[in-house]
Each structure stands twice: as C-alpha cells, then as structure tokens.
XYZ file of C-alpha atoms in Angstrom:
641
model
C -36.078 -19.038 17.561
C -35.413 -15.174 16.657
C -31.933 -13.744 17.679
C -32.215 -10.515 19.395
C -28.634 -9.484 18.718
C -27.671 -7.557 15.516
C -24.141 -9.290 15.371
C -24.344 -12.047 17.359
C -22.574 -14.096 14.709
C -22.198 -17.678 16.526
C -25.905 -17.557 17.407
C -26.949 -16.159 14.569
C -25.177 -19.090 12.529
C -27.451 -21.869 14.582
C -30.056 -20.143 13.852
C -29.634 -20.456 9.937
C -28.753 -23.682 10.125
C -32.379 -24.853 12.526
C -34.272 -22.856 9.912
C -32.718 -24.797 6.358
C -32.038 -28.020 5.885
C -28.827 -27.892 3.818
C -26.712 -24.440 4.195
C -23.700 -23.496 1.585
C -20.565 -21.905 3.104
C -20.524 -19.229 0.326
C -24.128 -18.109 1.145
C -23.843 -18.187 4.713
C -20.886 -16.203 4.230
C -22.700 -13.319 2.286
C -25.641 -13.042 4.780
C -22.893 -12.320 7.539
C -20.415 -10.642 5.614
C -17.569 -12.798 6.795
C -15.204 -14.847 4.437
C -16.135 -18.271 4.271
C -13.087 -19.354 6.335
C -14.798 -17.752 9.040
C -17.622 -19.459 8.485
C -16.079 -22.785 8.838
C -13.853 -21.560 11.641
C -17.693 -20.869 13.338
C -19.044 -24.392 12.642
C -15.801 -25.943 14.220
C -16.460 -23.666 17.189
C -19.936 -24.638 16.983
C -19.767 -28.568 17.226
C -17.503 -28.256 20.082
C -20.351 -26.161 21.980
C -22.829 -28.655 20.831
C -20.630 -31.496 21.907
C -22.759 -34.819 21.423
C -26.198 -33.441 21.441
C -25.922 -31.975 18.079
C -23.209 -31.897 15.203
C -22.961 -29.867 11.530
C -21.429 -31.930 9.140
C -20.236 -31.162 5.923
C -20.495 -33.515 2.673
C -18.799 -32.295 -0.879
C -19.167 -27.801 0.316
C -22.743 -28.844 1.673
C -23.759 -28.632 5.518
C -26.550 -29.920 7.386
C -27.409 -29.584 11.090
C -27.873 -33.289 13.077
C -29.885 -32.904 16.757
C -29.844 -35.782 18.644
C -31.022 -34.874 21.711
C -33.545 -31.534 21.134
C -33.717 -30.447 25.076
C -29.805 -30.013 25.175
C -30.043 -28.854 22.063
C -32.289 -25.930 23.101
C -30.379 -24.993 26.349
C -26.982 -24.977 24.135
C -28.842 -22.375 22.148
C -29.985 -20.314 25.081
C -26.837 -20.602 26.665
C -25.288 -18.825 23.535
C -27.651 -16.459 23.125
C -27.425 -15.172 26.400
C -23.271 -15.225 26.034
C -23.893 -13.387 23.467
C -26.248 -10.889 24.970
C -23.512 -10.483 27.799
C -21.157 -9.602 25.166
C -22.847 -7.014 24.071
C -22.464 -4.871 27.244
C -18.911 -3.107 27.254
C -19.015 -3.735 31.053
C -19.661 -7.329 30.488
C -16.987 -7.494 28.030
C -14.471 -6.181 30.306
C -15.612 -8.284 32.967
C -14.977 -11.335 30.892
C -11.589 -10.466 29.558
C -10.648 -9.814 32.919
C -11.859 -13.168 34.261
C -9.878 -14.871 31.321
C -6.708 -12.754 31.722
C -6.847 -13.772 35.854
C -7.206 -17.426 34.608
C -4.630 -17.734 32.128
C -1.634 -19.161 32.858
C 0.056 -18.360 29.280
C -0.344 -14.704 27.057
C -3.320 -14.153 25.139
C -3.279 -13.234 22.070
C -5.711 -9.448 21.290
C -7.067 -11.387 18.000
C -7.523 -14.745 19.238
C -9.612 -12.807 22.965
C -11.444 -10.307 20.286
C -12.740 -13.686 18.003
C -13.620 -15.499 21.151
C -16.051 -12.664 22.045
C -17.320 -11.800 18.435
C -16.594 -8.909 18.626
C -13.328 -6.456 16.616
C -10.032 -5.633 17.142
C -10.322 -2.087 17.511
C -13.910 -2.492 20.148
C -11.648 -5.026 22.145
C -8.775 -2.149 22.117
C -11.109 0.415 23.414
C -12.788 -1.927 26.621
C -8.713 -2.664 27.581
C -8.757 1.160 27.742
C -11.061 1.821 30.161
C -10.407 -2.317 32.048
C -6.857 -0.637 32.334
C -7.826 2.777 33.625
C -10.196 0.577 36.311
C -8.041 -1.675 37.454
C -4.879 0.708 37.803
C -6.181 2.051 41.366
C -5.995 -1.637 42.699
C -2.525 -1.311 41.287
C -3.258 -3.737 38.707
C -1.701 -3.176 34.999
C -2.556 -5.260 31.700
C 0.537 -5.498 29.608
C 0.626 -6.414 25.931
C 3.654 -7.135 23.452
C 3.139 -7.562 19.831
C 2.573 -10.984 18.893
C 3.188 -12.093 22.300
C -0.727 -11.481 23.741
C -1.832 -9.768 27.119
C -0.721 -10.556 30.283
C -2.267 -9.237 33.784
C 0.169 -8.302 36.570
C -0.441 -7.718 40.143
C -0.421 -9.281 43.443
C -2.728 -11.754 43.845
C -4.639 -10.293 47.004
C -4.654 -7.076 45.013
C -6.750 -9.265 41.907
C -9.154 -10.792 44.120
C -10.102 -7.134 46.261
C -10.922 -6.250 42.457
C -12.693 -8.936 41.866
C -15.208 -9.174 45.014
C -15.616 -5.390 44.072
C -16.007 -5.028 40.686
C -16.951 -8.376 38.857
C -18.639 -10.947 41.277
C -21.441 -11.292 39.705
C -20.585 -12.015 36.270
C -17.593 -13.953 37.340
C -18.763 -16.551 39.679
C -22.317 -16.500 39.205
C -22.378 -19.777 37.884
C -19.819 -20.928 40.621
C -22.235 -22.355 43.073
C -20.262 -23.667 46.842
C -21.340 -27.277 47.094
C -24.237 -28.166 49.185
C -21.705 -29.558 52.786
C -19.805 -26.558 52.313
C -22.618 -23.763 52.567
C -24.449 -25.853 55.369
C -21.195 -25.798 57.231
C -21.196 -22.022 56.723
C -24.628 -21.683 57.477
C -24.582 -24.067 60.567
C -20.953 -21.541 62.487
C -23.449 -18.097 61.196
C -26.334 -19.136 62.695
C -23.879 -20.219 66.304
C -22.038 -16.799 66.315
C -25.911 -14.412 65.675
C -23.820 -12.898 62.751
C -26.318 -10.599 60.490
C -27.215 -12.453 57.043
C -25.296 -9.552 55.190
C -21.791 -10.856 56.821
C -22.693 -14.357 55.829
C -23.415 -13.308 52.624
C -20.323 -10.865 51.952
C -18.509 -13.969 53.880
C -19.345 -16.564 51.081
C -18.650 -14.312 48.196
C -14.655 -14.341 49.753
C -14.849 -17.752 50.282
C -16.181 -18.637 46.676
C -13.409 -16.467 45.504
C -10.361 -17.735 47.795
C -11.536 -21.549 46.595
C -11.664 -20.815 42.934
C -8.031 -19.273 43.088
C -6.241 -21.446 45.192
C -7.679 -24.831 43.913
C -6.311 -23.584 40.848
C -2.958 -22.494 42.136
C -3.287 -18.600 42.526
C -2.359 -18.577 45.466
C -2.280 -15.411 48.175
C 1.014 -15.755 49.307
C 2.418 -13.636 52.557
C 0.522 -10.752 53.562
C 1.725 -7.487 55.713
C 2.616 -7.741 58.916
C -0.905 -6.217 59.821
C -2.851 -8.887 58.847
C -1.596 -11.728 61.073
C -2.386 -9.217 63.910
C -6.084 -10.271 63.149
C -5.232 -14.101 64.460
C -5.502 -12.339 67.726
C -9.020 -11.596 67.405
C -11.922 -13.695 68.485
C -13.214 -14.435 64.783
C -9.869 -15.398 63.509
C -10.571 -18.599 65.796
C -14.269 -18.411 63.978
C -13.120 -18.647 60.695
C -10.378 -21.442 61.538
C -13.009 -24.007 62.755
C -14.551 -23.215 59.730
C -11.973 -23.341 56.887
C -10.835 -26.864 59.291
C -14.358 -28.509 58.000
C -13.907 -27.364 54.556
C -10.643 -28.511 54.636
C -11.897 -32.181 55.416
C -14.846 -31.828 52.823
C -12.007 -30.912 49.902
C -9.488 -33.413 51.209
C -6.814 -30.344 51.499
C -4.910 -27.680 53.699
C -5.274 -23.777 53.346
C -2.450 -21.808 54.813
C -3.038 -19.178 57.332
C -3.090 -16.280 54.808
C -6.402 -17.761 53.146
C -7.760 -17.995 56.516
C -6.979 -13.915 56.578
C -8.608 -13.611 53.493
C -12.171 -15.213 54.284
C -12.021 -13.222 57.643
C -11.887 -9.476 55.942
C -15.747 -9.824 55.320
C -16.351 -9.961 58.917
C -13.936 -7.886 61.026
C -15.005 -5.076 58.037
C -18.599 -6.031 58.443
C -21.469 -3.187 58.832
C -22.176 -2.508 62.481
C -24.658 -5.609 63.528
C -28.493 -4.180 63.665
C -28.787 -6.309 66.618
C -27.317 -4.722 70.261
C -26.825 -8.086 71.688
C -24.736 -9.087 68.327
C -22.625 -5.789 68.982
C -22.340 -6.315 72.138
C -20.528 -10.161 71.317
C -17.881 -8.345 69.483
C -14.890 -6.865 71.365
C -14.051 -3.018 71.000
C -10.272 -2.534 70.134
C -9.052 -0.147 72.711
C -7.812 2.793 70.232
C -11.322 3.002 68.945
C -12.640 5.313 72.374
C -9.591 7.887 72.189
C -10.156 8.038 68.615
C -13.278 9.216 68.546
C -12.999 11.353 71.581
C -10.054 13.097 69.653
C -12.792 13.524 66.620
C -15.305 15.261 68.526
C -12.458 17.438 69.952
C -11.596 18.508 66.259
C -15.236 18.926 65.734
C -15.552 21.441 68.476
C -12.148 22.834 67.563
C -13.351 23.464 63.885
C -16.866 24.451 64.141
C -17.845 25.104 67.502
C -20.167 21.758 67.787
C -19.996 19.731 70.816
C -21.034 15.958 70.351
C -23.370 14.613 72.977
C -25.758 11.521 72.989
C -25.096 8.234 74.608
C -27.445 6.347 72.660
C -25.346 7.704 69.763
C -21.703 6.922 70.753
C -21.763 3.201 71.626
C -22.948 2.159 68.118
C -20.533 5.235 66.732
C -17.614 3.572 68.676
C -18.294 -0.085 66.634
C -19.053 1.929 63.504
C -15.002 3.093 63.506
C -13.459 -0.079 64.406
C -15.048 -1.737 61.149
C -14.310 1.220 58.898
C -10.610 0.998 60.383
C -10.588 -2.346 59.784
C -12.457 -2.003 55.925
C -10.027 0.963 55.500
C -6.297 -1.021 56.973
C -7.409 -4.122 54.534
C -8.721 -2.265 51.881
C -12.468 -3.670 51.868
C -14.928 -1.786 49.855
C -18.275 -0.624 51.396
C -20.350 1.074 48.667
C -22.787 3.779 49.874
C -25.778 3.828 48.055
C -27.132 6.847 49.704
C -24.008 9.109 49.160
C -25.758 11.573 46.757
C -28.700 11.782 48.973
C -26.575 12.035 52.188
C -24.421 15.071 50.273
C -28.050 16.715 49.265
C -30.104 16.268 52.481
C -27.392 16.352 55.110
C -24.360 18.959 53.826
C -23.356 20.168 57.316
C -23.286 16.788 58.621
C -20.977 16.159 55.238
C -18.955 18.454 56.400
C -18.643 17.464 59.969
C -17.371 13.692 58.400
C -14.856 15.511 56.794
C -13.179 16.915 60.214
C -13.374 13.545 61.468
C -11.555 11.784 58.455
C -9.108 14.186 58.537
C -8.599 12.581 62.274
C -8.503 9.670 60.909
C -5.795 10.574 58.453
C -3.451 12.144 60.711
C -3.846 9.262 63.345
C -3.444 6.185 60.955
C -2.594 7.972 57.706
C -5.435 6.114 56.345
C -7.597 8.091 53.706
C -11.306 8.128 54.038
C -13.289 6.995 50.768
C -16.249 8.716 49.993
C -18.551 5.954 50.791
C -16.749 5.513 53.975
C -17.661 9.661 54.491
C -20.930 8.743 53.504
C -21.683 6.205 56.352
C -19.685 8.609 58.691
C -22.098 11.681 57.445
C -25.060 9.204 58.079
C -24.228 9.269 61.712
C -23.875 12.708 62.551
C -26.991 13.023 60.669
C -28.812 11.265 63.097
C -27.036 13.394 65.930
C -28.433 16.483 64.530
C -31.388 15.194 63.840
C -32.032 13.446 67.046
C -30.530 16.613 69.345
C -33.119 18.836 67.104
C -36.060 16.420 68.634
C -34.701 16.647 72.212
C -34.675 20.590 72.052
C -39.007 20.632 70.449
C -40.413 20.617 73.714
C -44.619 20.952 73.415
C -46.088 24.392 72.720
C -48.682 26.333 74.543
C -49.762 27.790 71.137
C -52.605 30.874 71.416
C -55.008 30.942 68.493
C -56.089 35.072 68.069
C -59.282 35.803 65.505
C -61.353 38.273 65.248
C -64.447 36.710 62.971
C -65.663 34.430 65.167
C -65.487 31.056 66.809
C -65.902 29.043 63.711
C -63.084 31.222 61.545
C -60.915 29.856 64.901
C -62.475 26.823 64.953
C -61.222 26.611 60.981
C -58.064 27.624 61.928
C -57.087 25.115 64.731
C -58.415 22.189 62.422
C -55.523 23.215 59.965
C -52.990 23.694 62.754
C -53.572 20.275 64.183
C -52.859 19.089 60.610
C -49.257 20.843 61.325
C -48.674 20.564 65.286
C -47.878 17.558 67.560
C -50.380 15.909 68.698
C -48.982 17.302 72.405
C -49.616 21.147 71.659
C -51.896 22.466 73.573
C -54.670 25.139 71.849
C -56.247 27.833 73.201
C -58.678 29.704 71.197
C -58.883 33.715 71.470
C -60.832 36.720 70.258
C -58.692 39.266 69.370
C -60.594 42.025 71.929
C -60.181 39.664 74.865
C -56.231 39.436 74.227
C -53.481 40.951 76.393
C -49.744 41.242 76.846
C -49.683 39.598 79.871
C -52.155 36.561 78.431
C -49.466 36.335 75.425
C -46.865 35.819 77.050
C -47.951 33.297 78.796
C -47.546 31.220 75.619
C -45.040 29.736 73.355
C -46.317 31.207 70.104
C -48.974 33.017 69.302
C -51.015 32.101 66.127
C -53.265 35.079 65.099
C -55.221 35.927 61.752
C -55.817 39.872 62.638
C -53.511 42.860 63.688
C -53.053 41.975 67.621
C -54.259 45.276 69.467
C -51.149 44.644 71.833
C -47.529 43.865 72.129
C -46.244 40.341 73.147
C -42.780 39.094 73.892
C -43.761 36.076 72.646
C -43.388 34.590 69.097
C -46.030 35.733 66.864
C -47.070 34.052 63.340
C -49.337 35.988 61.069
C -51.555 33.357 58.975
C -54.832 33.788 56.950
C -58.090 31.653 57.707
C -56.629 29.515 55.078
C -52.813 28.804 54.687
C -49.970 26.489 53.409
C -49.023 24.398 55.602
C -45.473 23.708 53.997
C -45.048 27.871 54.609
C -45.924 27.237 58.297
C -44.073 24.557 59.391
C -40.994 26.946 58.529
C -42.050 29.710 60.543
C -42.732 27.298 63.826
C -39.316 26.025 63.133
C -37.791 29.584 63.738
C -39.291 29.972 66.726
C -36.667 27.869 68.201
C -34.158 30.722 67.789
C -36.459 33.360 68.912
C -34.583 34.408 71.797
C -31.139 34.195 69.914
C -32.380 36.364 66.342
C -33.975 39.991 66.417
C -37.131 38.876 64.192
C -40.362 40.561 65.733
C -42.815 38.845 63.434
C -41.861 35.735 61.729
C -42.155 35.909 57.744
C -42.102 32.864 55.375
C -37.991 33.658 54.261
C -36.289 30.021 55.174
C -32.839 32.200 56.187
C -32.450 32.421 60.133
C -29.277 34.129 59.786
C -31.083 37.266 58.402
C -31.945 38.106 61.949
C -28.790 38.130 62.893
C -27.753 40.724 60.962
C -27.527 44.674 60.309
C -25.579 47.332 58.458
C -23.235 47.355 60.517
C -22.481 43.529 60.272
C -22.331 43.847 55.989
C -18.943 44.218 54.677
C -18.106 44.972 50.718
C -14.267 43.928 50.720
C -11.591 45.582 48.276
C -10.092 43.047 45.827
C -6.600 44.709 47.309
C -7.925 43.411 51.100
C -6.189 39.933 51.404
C -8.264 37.914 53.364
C -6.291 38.665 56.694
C -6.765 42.083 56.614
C -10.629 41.604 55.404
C -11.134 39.585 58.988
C -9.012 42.239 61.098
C -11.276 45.119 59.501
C -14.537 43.257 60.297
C -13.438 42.012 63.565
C -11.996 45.625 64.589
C -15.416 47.274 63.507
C -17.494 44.504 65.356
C -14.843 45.284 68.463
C -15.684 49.325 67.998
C -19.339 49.197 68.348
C -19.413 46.642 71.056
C -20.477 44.009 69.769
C -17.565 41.233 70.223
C -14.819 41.959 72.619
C -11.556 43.557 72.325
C -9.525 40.270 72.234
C -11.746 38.748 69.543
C -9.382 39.665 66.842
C -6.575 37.977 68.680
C -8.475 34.615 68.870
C -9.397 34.832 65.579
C -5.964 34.269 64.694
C -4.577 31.472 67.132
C -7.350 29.548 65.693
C -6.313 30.609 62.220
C -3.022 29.090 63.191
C -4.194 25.812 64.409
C -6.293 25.300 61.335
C -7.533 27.321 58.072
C -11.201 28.389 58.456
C -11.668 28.412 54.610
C -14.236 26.103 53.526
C -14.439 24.783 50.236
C -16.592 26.530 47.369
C -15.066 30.420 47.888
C -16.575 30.604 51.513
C -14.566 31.254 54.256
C -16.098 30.825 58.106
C -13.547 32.324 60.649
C -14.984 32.056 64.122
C -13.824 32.107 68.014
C -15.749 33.193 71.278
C -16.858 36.586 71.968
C -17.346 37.664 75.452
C -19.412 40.875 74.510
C -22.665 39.481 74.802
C -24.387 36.259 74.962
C -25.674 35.893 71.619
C -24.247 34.691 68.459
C -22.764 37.385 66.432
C -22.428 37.230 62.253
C -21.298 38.987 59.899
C -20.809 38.975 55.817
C -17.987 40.488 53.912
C -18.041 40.060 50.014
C -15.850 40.674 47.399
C -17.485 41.358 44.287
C -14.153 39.400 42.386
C -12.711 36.265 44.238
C -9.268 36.580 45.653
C -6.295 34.104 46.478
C -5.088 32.585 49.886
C -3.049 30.278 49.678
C -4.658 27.417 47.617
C -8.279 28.431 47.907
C -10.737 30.905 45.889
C -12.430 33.562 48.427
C -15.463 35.261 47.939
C -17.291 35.312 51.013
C -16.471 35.547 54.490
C -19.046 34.785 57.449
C -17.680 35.897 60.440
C -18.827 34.232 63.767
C -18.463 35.433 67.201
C -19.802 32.545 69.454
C -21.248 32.965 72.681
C -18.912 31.881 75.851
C -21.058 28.732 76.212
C -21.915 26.943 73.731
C -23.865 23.083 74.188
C -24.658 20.091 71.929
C -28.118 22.247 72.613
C -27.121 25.188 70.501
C -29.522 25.025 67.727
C -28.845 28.470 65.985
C -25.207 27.901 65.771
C -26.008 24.277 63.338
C -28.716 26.317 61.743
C -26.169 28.581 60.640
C -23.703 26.423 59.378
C -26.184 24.721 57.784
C -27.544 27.656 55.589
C -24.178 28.598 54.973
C -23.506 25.334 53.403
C -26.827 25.550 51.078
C -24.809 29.010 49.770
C -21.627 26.653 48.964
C -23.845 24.420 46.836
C -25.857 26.825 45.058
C -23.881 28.988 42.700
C -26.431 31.143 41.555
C -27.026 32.160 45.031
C -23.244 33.014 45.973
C -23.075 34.578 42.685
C -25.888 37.310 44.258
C -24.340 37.532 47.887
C -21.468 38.321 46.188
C -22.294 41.453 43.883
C -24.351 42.944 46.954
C -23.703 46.606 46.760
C -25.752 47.441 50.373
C -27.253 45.714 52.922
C -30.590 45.937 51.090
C -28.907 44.101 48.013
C -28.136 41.200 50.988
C -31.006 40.882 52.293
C -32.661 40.545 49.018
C -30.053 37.946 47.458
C -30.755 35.886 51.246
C -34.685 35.927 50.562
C -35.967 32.772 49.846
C -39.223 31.541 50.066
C -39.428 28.471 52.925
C -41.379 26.433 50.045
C -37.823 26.588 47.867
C -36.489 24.296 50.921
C -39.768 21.903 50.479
C-alpha cells in the first residue's frame, strides 16, 4: 500500500510498520523527522484507531505490528488515508475544526486541534484566519486565550445557517437519517407533489436539527417573525412530520425546531410544476410588491413590464426570495457570472427592483438572489423580442442569374425562419413600388432604384454571423436614420448627428453639462421646450447616474415621435456627489412608450456593453469630433458573436 501524501505522518507510520516486521522507535523517528516521543505518542493513537482488529506492541524498544482480522484491517487503513487526504485541503481543514469547535462542549487547546490533524501550529493559525474571516458575516467569532484553547461563540441558529451553507458535505456526510425516518419523509413529499430539490434541501435541515439537538445544542427562541410561519399551510406539513419522527426517536422537539426544518420549504425555488405552484398560497403583499417594482422600473428607465405568462410565476418567485431573504436561507446562483455577461441590462433592471425591495422590507438583496431576479427579466426581454419578429416578406435582387439567386436563398434559409417568405428578383425587373412591398430587401448588385424599405447589401457568398446582425436592425428601421444597413453591431449610431455630440468642459458640473445639451436639443427642435424641466423633477426623484462613469438622464420629449440621444464626454472624469462621470447619454423618449419598444432596450443595452468595457469608454471619452465617435462606436457585429 503506497501513501500518496507527503506528510501524512499517522498513515505513513502503518505503512512502515505492514512493510517490516520489527520497527525501532529511533529509526522510525529519523525517517519522519519527529522525536521519538512522537513516535510513540503515534502508535498510542494508532492502536486506538485499530481498536481490536490490529495492535503494535512493544517488547524491550522493539515494535511489531499484530493483524487479526486483515479486512478491518484494510478499511482502518483506507479510512486514514483518506482523513488524511481531507486534511490536506485548507478548506477541509477548516471545515473540520469547525465541526469540532461546534461539538465541543469544553476549550480546545491550538496544539492539542493542530496534532489531531497532523498538521503545525503556525498552518493551523493561518486556516483560523481565514475560518474567522468566513464565519464573521454569520456573526460567528472564534475566541482563543492562552493556555485556555478555542472556543466558538454564536447563536445556535446562526451556527447551523453556516453549516447547511458552508460545510454539509464534509460534516455530515457520513451522518446517514435512519431508514423509518427518510421513508417517513419520503412517504409526506411524495403526498404534498413537492419538487425532489425541496426534499432534498429539506433533509439536509433535518439531518442537521437532529444531530444538534440530540446532543443538546439546542435552537432556543427565535424572532417574533418566525412563529408567524405556524400560520402557513406547511407549518401543519412539517408538524405531522416531525410528530412521526418524534415517535421513531422516543422524544419531543419544541416548536422552534419545527421552524427550523420548515425554512427549506417556504424558501424553496419556485416549483417547475404549475399545478405544484398553484397548491401553494400567495401571501397578499407579494402582488403590490411587484406592481410597485415595475413602477420603479418604468420610473427609472422608461421600461414597462408586460407578459402574463411572466408575472404569475414572477409573483411566487418573490414570496420565496422574501421568505429566503427574512430567514436568512442561502440560494447560490450558479449562473451569476453568465447572467452578469449575457444579460447586463436585465442586471441592471434587478437592481431597481431590489432597491424596492430594500426600501419596502429593508431587506438587502444578495447577489445570487439578483442573479435569479436578473434571470427573470431576462426571459421578459427575451420573450417580448420574439413577440415583436413577426415573418418577413424578404426580396432576393441579383443580377447574374437565377442560379447566383438560387445560391443566395440556399444561404439565407440557413439564416431565416423557416416562415419567411422568398421571392427571387433580377435586378432590371425591380421597382420602388415592388420594394416596398417587402420587409427587407436582400440584393447582391447596386439596386437601379430607391426603396423605403430595408435594404441589406450581401455578396453571392457571406457570413452568416455578419447577417443575422443586420436583419436584427431592421427592427428599428423606422425609429434610426440608417439607409443601408452595414455590419457595425451599434444601433444607437443612427440615432445620432453633430448636433447630438457634446465635448464637456472639466469646469461643466454635470448639471450644467445636461442643461447645455438639453437647451441645444430644445433650440434646434428636436425635444421640446419643457424637456429641461423634466429632466430635473426626475433628477429629484432619483439620480440617473449609473455605475462605471456613465450617466443616463432621460424624460419624455414631445417634439417628435422618435427617440432622441445624445453623447456628451469629458475627456477627464468629474465628481457628483459620490460617483465618477465621464459620459452622459441623454434620452428624450417618445410620449408613448410600450413593453413593445425595442429600440429603447436596445439602447440601454449597448450602453451597458460601454460600462463593462473600459477600453471602449476610454475611446468615447477622448472623442475630439463626431467623426472620432463614430469611429470609437464601430464595432464589427462578429465582436458580439
């Protein structure tokens, strides 16, 4: 048996002693470089591991290994090899010493916890480090006295929440529920159509709350909050429940255990199944609390937040994350990177609607909790973009013949739903009023007439990646001035002109940088006179400074009907109040404005991918002319692939 470990000393010891008959304390000692008292300290350790399977006895400074039964033996071995492999993780470590610190009853001593392990003084030192620095957030603390050991303070509810989120696995792994107990679980599950996720999260609580009260941690009284929850329909759940393990155990739980086991299900994930959501009842703060989040939502950024598919599962989506968020139960978010990456303006629409939920229930939003909020919007934008793709009539102009077309229409197919219909054209036989009879016009030559229509310039052969961009503008054709689409992945480009391009004076606070650009805007007609004014009510009810130096001031401008930008840059950031400015896009919004307006959530959105790329603001920013802009906004639709 080889030991993979280069100091696992206990396992390492066995090993020397299965591969020579007789070992000497002294030499042992050497090959280890301990003393020899260690050594012996080891084999006393050992033979209590081994218990009667195996024993090392010593005869005048001479010891020999005795195995008297070789398959315990060999799982006694395993079982401290693979202690010892645990051991070797810092995480592991710090998992175990907290386990052994929440199951002491007396002070443990930093030498005696640091020999236990194998491991020295000054590597145990360092994991308490970061174990403190952990657990301090669950308002947990480690204390430690010289000579007098480590001690772990905190309230009990506060050491089990750290527990079920931090060091399950290694903790009670090997703490198996017996066999009446999980059928018993099982058998209420499977009654009540709860997903197998809750059942699962539900048995991880319950292993913990048994553990710690058999053993006399017990909860004790809880805020007034949580007895609220014996109200609830799965209170009365989990008390049939905990009533049959209370006959299997021969015991009684109080009602704050009960609590305990039931934060796994009214903070459970939003069932998969509609029939399953539809069993649970909907507090009745949930409704105005969302309505008041999509009024922010409007308030903020001008997006109004329609679906009815959408907003029944949204509705039990809050009342659990209430719930996770009042009783502080953890929801990790696997997908939070990706959701920050793929999704920013939905990111930023879950931030509104935490801030709701901060001001209503002074409750903060995690991250992960953002994440699963972000998720949902997501969907919203994604599934009001479908609703507004309605099928093209798409024209297919060539002028080299019916195969070249042919050629071409093969490709598009590749590209196009399956819904689009094509129509195949020579370029001689074309006219205006033909064009405009379709949605977009595909065409591989110069078109010998104008169309109001959409038109996409391709060769015989093209990316397809490139393409798919330019059909995707077409959706703000009648909102953006762009007379033949081009591969550059910014929309907003066609909203804007000289005119609408502002270099700012580092001496122009940011007030006066909006009342400049608004006032110009106001002069050449293209926002109204009271623009400015709205501007700054809104102002008032909220900043319009986003994070990352950008700042997005916007109200409704009765001018015109379309949606008016404009940039202003300072080449060096300035100060107001506790945010960095270095950009300011300036929105005048048409009068109406529906969950339908694509343009407007295509602009927020590529305002957002400026935020994240630095490299980007850093070239908006040093613009010195509108050409400078519109170079610095180029980007190639691939870049977005």
């Amino acid at each position: 048996m080889k030991s993979v470990f280069g100091d696992n000393r206990i396992a390492d010891t066995l090993q020397f002693f299965c591969r020579n008959q007789v070992v000497m304390p002294g030499i042992l000692a050497l090959k280890l470089n301990v003393s020899e008292r260690t050594v012996r300290n080891d084999i006393r350790q050992l033979n209590t591991e081994l218990k009667d399977c195996a024993v090392i006895e010593g005869v005048q400074g001479k010891y020999t290994l005795h195995i008297y039964d070789s398959e315990r033996f060999h799982k006694v071995c395993v079982r401290l090899m693979e202690a010892d492999e645990f051991l070797n993780s810092p995480r592991n470590r710090m998992d175990y010493t907290f386990g052994r610190l929440m199951r002491s009853r007396e002070p443990l001593l930093t030498d005696d916890l640091a020999y236990e392990m194998n491991i020295s003084r000054t590597t145990l030192l360092n994991d308490l480090k970061k174990l403190r620095a952990e657990i301090e957030p669950y308002r947990l603390s480690i204390l430690g006295k010289t000579s007098k050991g480590l001690v772990l303070q905190g309230w009990e509810s506060d050491i089990r929440n750290y527990v079920i989120e931090n060091a399950y696995g290694q903790l009670y792994e090997q703490y198996p529920l017996d066999t009446e107990i999980t059928e018993a679980v099982s058998g209420i599950f499977l009654e009540n159509s709860f997903d197998k996720s809750v059942q699962n999260a539900f048995e991880q609580f319950l292993t913990v709350m048994l553990d710690r009260f058999l053993t006399g941690h017990y909860i004790g009284e809880l805020s007034p909050s949580f007895y609220n929850l014996t109200a609830r329909p799965e209170f009365a759940i989990v008390a049939r429940l905990i009533r049959q393990i209370e006959q299997i155990l021969r015991t009684e739980f109080p009602i704050e255990e009960k609590l305990f086991v039931l934060l796994p299900i009214i903070g459970m994930r939003t069932p998969a199944d509609i029939q399953d959501m539809h069993s649970i009842v909907l507090d009745d703060g949930i409704r105005p609390l969302m309505e008041k989040m999509f009024r922010q939502i409007q308030l903020e950024m001008d997006i109004k937040i329609e679906s009815p598919e959408f907003i029944e599962e949204f509705l039990y989506h809050l009342m659990f994350m209430l719930n996770r968020l009042r009783f502080h139960v953890q929801l990790r978010n696997p997908m939070l990177d990706e959701l920050k990456e793929k999704y920013p303006l939905a990111w930023q629409i879950a931030g509104v609607a935490a801030g709701v939920v901060h001001t209503t229930y002074g409750l903060d939003v995690t991250e992960d909790e953002r994440g699963y909020l972000a998720s949902y919007f997501g969907v919203f934008l994604e599934e009001s973009g479908l609703k507004r793709n309605q099928p093209f009539q798409v024209a297919v102009v060539t002028g080299t013949g019916r195969i070249t077309a042919r050629l071409v229409a093969a490709q598009l197919k590749k590209v196009l739903d399956s819904s689009v219909e094509l129509t195949l054209m020579a370029d001689e036989k074309v006219s205006s009023q033909i064009l405009d009879a379709y949605d977009i016009i595909f065409t591989t030559v110069e078109l010998p007439c104008e169309s109001s229509r959409p038109v996409i310039r391709i060769h015989e052969i093209f990316n397809e990646q490139e393409l798919r961009h330019k059909i995707e503008k077409t959706r703000y054709w009648n909102q953006v001035d762009v007379p033949i689409l081009d591969n550059n992945w910014f929309v907003m480009v066609g909203l804007l002109d000289e005119s609408r391009f502002f270099i700012l004076d580092r001496s122009e606070s940011y007030e006066d940088a909006v009342t400049r650009m608004a006032c110009s805007l106001a002069g050449s007609g293209q926002v109204d006179e009271g623009f400015l004014d709205r501007l700054h009510e809104r102002e008032r009810k909220g900043t319009m400074v986003f994070d990352h130096a950008v700042a997005i001031p916007h109200s409704v401008q009765y001018a015109g009907e379309r949606l008016v930008l404009a940039i202003g840059v300072y080449p060096a950031p300035i100060r107001y109040h506790d945010h960095e400015i270095r950009v300011i896009f300036l929105l005048g919004l048409p009068e109406q404005i529906s969950s339908d307006d694509s343009l407007l959530i295509r602009v927020y959105d590529e305002i957002i991918s400026i935020t994240q790329d630095t490299g980007l603001l850093n070239k908006i920013t040093q613009a010195d002319s509108f050409q400078a802009l519109l170079r610095a906004l180029y980007r190639w639709a691939g870049e977005r692939a």
